Coordinates of C-alpha atoms (C1' of nucleotides) in Angstrom, one line a residue:
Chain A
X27 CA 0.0 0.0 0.0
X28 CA 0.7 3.2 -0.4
X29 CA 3.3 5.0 -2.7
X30 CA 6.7 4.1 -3.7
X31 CA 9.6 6.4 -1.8
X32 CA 10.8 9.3 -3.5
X33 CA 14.0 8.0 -4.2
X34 CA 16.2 5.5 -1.9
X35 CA 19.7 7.9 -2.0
X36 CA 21.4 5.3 -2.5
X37 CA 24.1 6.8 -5.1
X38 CA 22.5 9.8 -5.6
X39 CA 24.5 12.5 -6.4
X40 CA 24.8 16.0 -4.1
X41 CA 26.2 19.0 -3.7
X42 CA 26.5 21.4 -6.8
X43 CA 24.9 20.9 -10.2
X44 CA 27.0 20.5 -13.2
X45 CA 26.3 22.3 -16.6
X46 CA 25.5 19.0 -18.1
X47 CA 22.8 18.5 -15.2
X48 CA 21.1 21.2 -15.4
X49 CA 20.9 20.6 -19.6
X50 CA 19.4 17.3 -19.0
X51 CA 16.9 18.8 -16.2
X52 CA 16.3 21.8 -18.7
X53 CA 15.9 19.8 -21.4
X54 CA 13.2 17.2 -19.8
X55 CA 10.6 19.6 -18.6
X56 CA 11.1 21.6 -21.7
X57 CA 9.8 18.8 -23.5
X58 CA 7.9 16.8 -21.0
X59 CA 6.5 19.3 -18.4
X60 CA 6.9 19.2 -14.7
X61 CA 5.5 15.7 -13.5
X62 CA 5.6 14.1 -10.6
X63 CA 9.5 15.3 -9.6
X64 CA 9.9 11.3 -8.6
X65 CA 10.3 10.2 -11.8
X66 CA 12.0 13.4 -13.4
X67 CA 15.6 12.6 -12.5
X68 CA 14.7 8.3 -13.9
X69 CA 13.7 9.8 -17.2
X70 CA 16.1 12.8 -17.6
X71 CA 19.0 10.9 -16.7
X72 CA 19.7 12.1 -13.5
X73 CA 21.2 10.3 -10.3
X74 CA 19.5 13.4 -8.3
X75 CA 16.6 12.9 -6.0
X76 CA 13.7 14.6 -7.3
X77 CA 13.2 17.0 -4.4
X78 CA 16.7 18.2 -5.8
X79 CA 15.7 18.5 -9.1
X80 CA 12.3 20.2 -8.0
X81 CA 14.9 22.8 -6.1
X82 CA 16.9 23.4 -8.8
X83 CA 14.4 24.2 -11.5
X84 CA 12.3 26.5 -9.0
X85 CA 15.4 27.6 -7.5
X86 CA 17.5 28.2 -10.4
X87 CA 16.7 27.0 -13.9
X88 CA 13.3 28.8 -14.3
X89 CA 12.7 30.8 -17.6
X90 CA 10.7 33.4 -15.5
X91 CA 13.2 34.0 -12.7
X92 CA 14.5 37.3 -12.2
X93 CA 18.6 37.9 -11.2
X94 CA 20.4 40.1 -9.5
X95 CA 19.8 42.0 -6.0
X96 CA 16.5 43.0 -5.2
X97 CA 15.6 46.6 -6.2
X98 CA 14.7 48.8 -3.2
X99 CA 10.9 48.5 -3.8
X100 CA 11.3 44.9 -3.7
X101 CA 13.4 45.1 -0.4
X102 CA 10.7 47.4 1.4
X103 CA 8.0 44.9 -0.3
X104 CA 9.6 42.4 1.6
X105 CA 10.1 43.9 5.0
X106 CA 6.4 45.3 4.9
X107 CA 5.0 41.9 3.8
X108 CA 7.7 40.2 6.3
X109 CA 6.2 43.0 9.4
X110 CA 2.6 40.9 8.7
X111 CA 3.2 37.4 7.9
X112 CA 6.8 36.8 9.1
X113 CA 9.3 34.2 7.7
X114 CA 6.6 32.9 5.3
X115 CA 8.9 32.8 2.3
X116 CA 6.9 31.4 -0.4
X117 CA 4.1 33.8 0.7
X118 CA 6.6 36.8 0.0
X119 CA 8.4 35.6 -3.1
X120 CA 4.3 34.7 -4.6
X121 CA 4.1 38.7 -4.3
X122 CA 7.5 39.8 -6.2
X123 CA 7.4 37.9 -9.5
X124 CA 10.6 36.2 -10.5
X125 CA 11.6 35.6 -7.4
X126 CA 12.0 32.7 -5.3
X127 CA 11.6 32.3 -1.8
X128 CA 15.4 31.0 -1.4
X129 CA 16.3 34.2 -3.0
X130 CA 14.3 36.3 -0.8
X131 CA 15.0 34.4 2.4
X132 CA 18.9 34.4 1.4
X133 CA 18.6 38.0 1.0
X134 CA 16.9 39.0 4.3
X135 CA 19.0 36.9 6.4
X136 CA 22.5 38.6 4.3
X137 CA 21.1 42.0 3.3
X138 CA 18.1 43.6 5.5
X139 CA 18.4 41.6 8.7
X140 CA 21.6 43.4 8.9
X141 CA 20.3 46.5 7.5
X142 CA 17.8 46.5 10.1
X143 CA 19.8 45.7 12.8
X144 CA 22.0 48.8 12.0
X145 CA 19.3 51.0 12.2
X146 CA 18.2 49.2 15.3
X147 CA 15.2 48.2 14.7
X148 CA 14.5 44.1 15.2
X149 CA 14.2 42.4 12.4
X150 CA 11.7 39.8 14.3
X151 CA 9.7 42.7 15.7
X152 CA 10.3 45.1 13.5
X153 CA 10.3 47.1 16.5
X154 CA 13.8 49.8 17.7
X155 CA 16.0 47.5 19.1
X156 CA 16.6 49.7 22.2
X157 CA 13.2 50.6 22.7
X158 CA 11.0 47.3 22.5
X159 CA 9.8 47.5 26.1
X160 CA 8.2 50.6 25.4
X161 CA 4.9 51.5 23.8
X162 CA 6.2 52.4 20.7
X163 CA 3.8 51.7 18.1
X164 CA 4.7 49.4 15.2
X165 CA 3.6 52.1 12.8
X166 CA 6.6 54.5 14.3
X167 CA 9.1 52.3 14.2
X168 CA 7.7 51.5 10.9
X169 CA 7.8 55.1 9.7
X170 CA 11.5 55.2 11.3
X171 CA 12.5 52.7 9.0
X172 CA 11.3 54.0 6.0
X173 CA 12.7 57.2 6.7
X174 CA 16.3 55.2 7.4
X175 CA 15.9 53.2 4.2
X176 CA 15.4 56.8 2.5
X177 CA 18.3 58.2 3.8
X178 CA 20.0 55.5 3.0
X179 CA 19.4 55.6 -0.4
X180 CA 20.2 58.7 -0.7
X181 CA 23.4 58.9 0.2
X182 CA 23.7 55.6 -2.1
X183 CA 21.6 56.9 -5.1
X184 CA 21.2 60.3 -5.7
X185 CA 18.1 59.8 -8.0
X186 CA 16.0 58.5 -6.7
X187 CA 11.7 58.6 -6.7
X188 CA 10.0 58.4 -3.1
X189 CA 6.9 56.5 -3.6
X190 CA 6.5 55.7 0.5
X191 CA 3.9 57.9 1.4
X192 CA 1.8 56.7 -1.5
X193 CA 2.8 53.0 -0.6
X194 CA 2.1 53.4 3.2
X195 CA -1.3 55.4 2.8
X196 CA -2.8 53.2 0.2
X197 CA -1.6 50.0 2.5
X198 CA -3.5 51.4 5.1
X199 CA -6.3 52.3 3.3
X200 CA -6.9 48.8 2.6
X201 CA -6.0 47.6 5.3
X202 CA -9.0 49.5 6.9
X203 CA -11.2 48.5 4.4
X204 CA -10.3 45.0 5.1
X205 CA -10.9 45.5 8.5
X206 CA -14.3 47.6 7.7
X207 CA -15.4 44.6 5.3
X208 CA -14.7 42.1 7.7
X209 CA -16.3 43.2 10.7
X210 CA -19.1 44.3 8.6
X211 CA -19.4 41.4 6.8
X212 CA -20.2 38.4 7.4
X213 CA -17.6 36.2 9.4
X214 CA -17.2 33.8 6.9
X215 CA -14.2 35.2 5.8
X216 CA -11.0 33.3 7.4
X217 CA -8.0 35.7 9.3
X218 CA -6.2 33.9 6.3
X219 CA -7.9 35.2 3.5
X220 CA -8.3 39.0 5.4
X221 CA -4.2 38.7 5.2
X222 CA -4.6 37.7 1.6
X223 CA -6.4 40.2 0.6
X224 CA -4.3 43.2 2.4
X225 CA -1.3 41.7 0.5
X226 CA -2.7 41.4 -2.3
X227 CA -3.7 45.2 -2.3
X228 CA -0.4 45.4 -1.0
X229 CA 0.9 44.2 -4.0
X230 CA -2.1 46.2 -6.4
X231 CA -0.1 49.2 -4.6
X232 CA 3.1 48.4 -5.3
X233 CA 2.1 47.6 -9.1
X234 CA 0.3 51.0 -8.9
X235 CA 3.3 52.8 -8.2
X236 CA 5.8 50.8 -10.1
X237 CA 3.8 50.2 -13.1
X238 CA 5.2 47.0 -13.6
X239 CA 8.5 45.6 -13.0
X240 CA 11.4 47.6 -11.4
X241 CA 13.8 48.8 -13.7
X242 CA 16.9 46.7 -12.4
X243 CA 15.2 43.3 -13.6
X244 CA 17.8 40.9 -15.2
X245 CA 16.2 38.3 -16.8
X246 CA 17.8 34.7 -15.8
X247 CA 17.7 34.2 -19.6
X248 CA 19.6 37.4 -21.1
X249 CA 19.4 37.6 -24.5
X250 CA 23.1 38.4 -25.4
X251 CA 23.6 35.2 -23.4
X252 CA 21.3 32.8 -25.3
X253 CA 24.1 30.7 -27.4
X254 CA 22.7 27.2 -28.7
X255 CA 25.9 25.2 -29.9
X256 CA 25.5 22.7 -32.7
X257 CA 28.0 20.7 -32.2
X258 CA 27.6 18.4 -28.9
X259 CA 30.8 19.4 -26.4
X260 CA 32.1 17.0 -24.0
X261 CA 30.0 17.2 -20.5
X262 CA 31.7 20.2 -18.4
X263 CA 32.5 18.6 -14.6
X264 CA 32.5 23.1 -13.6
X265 CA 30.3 23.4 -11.2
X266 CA 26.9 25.8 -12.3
X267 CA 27.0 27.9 -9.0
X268 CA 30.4 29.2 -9.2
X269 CA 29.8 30.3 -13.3
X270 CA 26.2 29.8 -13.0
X271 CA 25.6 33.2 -14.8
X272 CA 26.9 32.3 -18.2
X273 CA 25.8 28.1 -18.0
X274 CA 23.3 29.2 -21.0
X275 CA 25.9 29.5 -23.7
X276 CA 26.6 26.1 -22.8
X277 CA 23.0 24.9 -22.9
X278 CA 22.8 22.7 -25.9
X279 CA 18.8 21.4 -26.1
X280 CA 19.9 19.1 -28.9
X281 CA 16.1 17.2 -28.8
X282 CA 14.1 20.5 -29.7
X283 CA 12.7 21.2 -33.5
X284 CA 12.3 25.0 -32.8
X285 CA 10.0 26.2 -35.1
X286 CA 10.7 29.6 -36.4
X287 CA 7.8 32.4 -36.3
X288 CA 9.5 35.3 -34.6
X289 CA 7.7 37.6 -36.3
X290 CA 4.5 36.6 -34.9
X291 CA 5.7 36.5 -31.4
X292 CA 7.3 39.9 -32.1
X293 CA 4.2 40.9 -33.4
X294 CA 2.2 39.5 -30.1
X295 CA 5.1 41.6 -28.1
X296 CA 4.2 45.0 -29.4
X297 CA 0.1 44.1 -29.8
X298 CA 0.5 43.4 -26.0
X299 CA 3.4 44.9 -24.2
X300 CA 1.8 45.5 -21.3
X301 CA 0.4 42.1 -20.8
X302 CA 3.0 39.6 -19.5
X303 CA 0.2 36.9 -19.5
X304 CA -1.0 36.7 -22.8
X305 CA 2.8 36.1 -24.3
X306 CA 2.8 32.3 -23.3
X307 CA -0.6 31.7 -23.9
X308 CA -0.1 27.9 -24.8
X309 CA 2.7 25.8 -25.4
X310 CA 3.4 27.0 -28.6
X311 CA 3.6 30.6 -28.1
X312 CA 6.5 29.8 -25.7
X313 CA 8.1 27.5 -27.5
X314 CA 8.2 30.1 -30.9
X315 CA 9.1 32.8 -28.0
X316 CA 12.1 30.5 -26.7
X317 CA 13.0 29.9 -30.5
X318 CA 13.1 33.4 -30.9
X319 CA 15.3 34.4 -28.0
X320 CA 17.4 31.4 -28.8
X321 CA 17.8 31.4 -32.8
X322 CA 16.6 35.0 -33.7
X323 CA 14.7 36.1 -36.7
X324 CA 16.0 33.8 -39.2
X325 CA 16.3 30.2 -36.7
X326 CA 19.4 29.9 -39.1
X327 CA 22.2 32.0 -37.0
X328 CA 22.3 30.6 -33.3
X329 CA 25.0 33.0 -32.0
X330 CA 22.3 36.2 -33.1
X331 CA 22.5 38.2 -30.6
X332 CA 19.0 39.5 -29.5
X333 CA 19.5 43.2 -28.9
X334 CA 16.4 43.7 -26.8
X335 CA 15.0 46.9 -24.2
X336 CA 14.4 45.8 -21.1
X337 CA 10.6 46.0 -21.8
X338 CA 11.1 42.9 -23.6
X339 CA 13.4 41.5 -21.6
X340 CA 10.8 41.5 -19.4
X341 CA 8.3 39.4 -21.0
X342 CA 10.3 36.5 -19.7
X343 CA 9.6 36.8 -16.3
X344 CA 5.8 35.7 -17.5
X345 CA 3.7 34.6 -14.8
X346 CA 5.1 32.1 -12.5
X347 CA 2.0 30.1 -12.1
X348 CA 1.4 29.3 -15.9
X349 CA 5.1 27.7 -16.0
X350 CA 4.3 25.9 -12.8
X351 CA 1.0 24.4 -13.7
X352 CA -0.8 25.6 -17.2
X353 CA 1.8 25.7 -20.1
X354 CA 2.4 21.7 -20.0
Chain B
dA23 C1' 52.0 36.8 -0.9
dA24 C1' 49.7 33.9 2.2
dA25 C1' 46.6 32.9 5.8
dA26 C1' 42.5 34.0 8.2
dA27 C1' 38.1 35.9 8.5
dC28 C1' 34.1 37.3 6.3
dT29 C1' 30.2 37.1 3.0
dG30 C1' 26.7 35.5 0.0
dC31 C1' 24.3 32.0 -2.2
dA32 C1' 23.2 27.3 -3.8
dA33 C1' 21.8 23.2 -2.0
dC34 C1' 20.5 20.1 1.6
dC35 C1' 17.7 18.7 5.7
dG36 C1' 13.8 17.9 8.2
dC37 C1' 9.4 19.2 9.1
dT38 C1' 4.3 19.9 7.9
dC39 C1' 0.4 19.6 5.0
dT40 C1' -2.1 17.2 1.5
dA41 C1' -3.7 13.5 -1.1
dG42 C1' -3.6 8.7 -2.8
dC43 C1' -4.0 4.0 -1.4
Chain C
dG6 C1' -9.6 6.4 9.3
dG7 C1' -4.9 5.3 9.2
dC8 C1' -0.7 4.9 6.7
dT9 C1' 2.4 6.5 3.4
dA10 C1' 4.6 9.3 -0.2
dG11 C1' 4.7 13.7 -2.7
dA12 C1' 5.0 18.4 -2.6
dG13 C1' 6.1 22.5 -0.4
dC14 C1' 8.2 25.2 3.0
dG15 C1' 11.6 27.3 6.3
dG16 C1' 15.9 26.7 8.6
dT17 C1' 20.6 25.5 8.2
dT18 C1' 24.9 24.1 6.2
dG19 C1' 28.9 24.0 3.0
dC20 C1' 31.7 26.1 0.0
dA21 C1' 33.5 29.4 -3.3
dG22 C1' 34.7 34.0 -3.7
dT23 C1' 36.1 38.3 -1.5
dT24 C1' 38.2 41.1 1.9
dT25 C1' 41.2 41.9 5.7
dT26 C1' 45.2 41.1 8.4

DNA sequence: AAAAACTGCAACCGCTCTAGC
DNA sequence: GGCTAGAGCGGTTGCAGTTTT
């Protein structure tokens, strides 16, 4: 009874993924789909458990993930939405597209717990540091820390757009309407789905001011690095963490027929540039998209470089839920 | 120039929740 | 309803790269 166990270790591999790995895994859900993660590393040729796998494509292969630090709205996204719900990772990252919950979490406990600290405010609390056993409301020290962020960045950027006040009155706009709806309401609505839904606005707030993504996105995928060698190369035994950045010019996805209707998709970029979502509508779509990144206009030169704005660039960081669940 | 200390991030571990049997 | 595995999540570790001594 029950199910087989997700793998039995025994000569599994571990530690960092080679160049050659992370092909294989690339290559498999590009042309099968995420499936059960059990049997992804049996069919793709990987002695990885699957859970390992799982990590590394959510973690680190994805199409849609953004790279590089987080931008400072993202940073103050994360240490409002981390002031509600806490370490809830997943919860976070599902508000700042392209980004994973590893990223986010490595970058709190590196970047803004210590940031925090040296303003000393508590980054459990949120709370000054040397005045927790006071009354101090949360919205002070809140307001403190927004201000130190501020000056911070000032003395690091000197341009730079203030969109706090904004941000923090239309947060607490909702937040009171939340509260408003729910007490008025009826009390069918779970603490859960209140919290929901004053992130979510949140997040409506955030995509109010921003319009869109912030302007330091780096696509995991840059064009200028999309390479597709021809010719098969010996399996590299480098190690993708230390020159993870550039694995993609080795990427050979020698089982794809890519078909080659760029000007469609180029077409579908300008018709909707301000709809990430419609891009990858189906299978296809992404597939002629990929094509197009990988093999440009003609499919005939691979080494093309695709000389793209960041407008476009940012059509790769499509919606992390359609890659997850609806494109295969 | 070499060693030590520090930093940042990828990956692993172990737990919880959910769903299949 | 109980057991088990899969999936997901948060915490922790290991290591490569960088900075300091």
């Amino acid at each position: 009874m029950g199910r087989q166990p997700c793998c039995d270790k025994v000569g599994l591999k571990k530690g960092p993924w080679t160049t050659d790995e992370d092909n294989k895994l690339i290559n498999f859900i590009l042309t099968n789909g995420q499936c059960c993660w059990r049997t992804v590393p049996k069919l793709a040729g990987l002695f990885r458990c699957g859970k390992s796998c799982r990590l590394r494509w959510i973690n680190y292969l994805r199409p849609d993930l953004k790279r590089g630090l987080l931008s400072e709205y993202e940073e103050k996204m994360v240490i409002d939405l981390h002031a509600k719900i806490g370490n809830r990772w997943s919860k976070i990252a599902s508000h700042l597209p392209g980004r994973t919950d590893n990223e986010i979490k490595n970058h709190w406990n590196t970047h803004i717990k210590k940031k925090l600290k040296k303003m000393g405010i508590d980054p459990v609390t949120h709370k000054p540091l040397s005045n927790i056993a006071t009354h101090q409301t949360q919205d002070q020290s809140k307001q403190q820390l927004y201000q130190s962020l501020e000056k911070e960045q000032e003395n690091q950027q000197p341009v730079s757009v203030d969109f706090d006040p904004i941000f923090e009155h239309k947060f607490n706009q909702n937040k009171e309407l939340k509260k408003q709806e729910t007490s008025i309401g009826s009390s069918n609505i779970t603490e859960a789905e209140v919290e929901d839904n004053i992130i979510t606005s949140l997040f409506d707030t955030m995509d109010d001011v921003m319009n869109g993504f912030c302007t330091d996105e780096v696509p995991i995928i840059e064009p200028h690095e999309i390479l597709v060698p021809c010719v098969p190369s010996s399996s590299s035994t480098s190690t993708s963490s230390s020159n993870s950045t550039n694995f993609l010019e080795k990427l050979q996805l020698p089982d794809f027929e890519w078909s080659c209707n760029y000007n469609s998709v180029n077409n579908n970029n300008d018709a909707n540039n301000n709809d990430n979502m419609e891009l990858w509508d189906d299978d296809d779509d992404f597939i002629i998209s990929l094509n197009f990144l990988i093999n440009g206009d003609d499919g005939g030169d691979k080494k093309q470089v695709f000389d793209a704005p960041h407008s476009q660039c940012s059509k790769m960081a499509m919606e992390s839920e359609s890659w997850a669940y609806g494109l295969f």
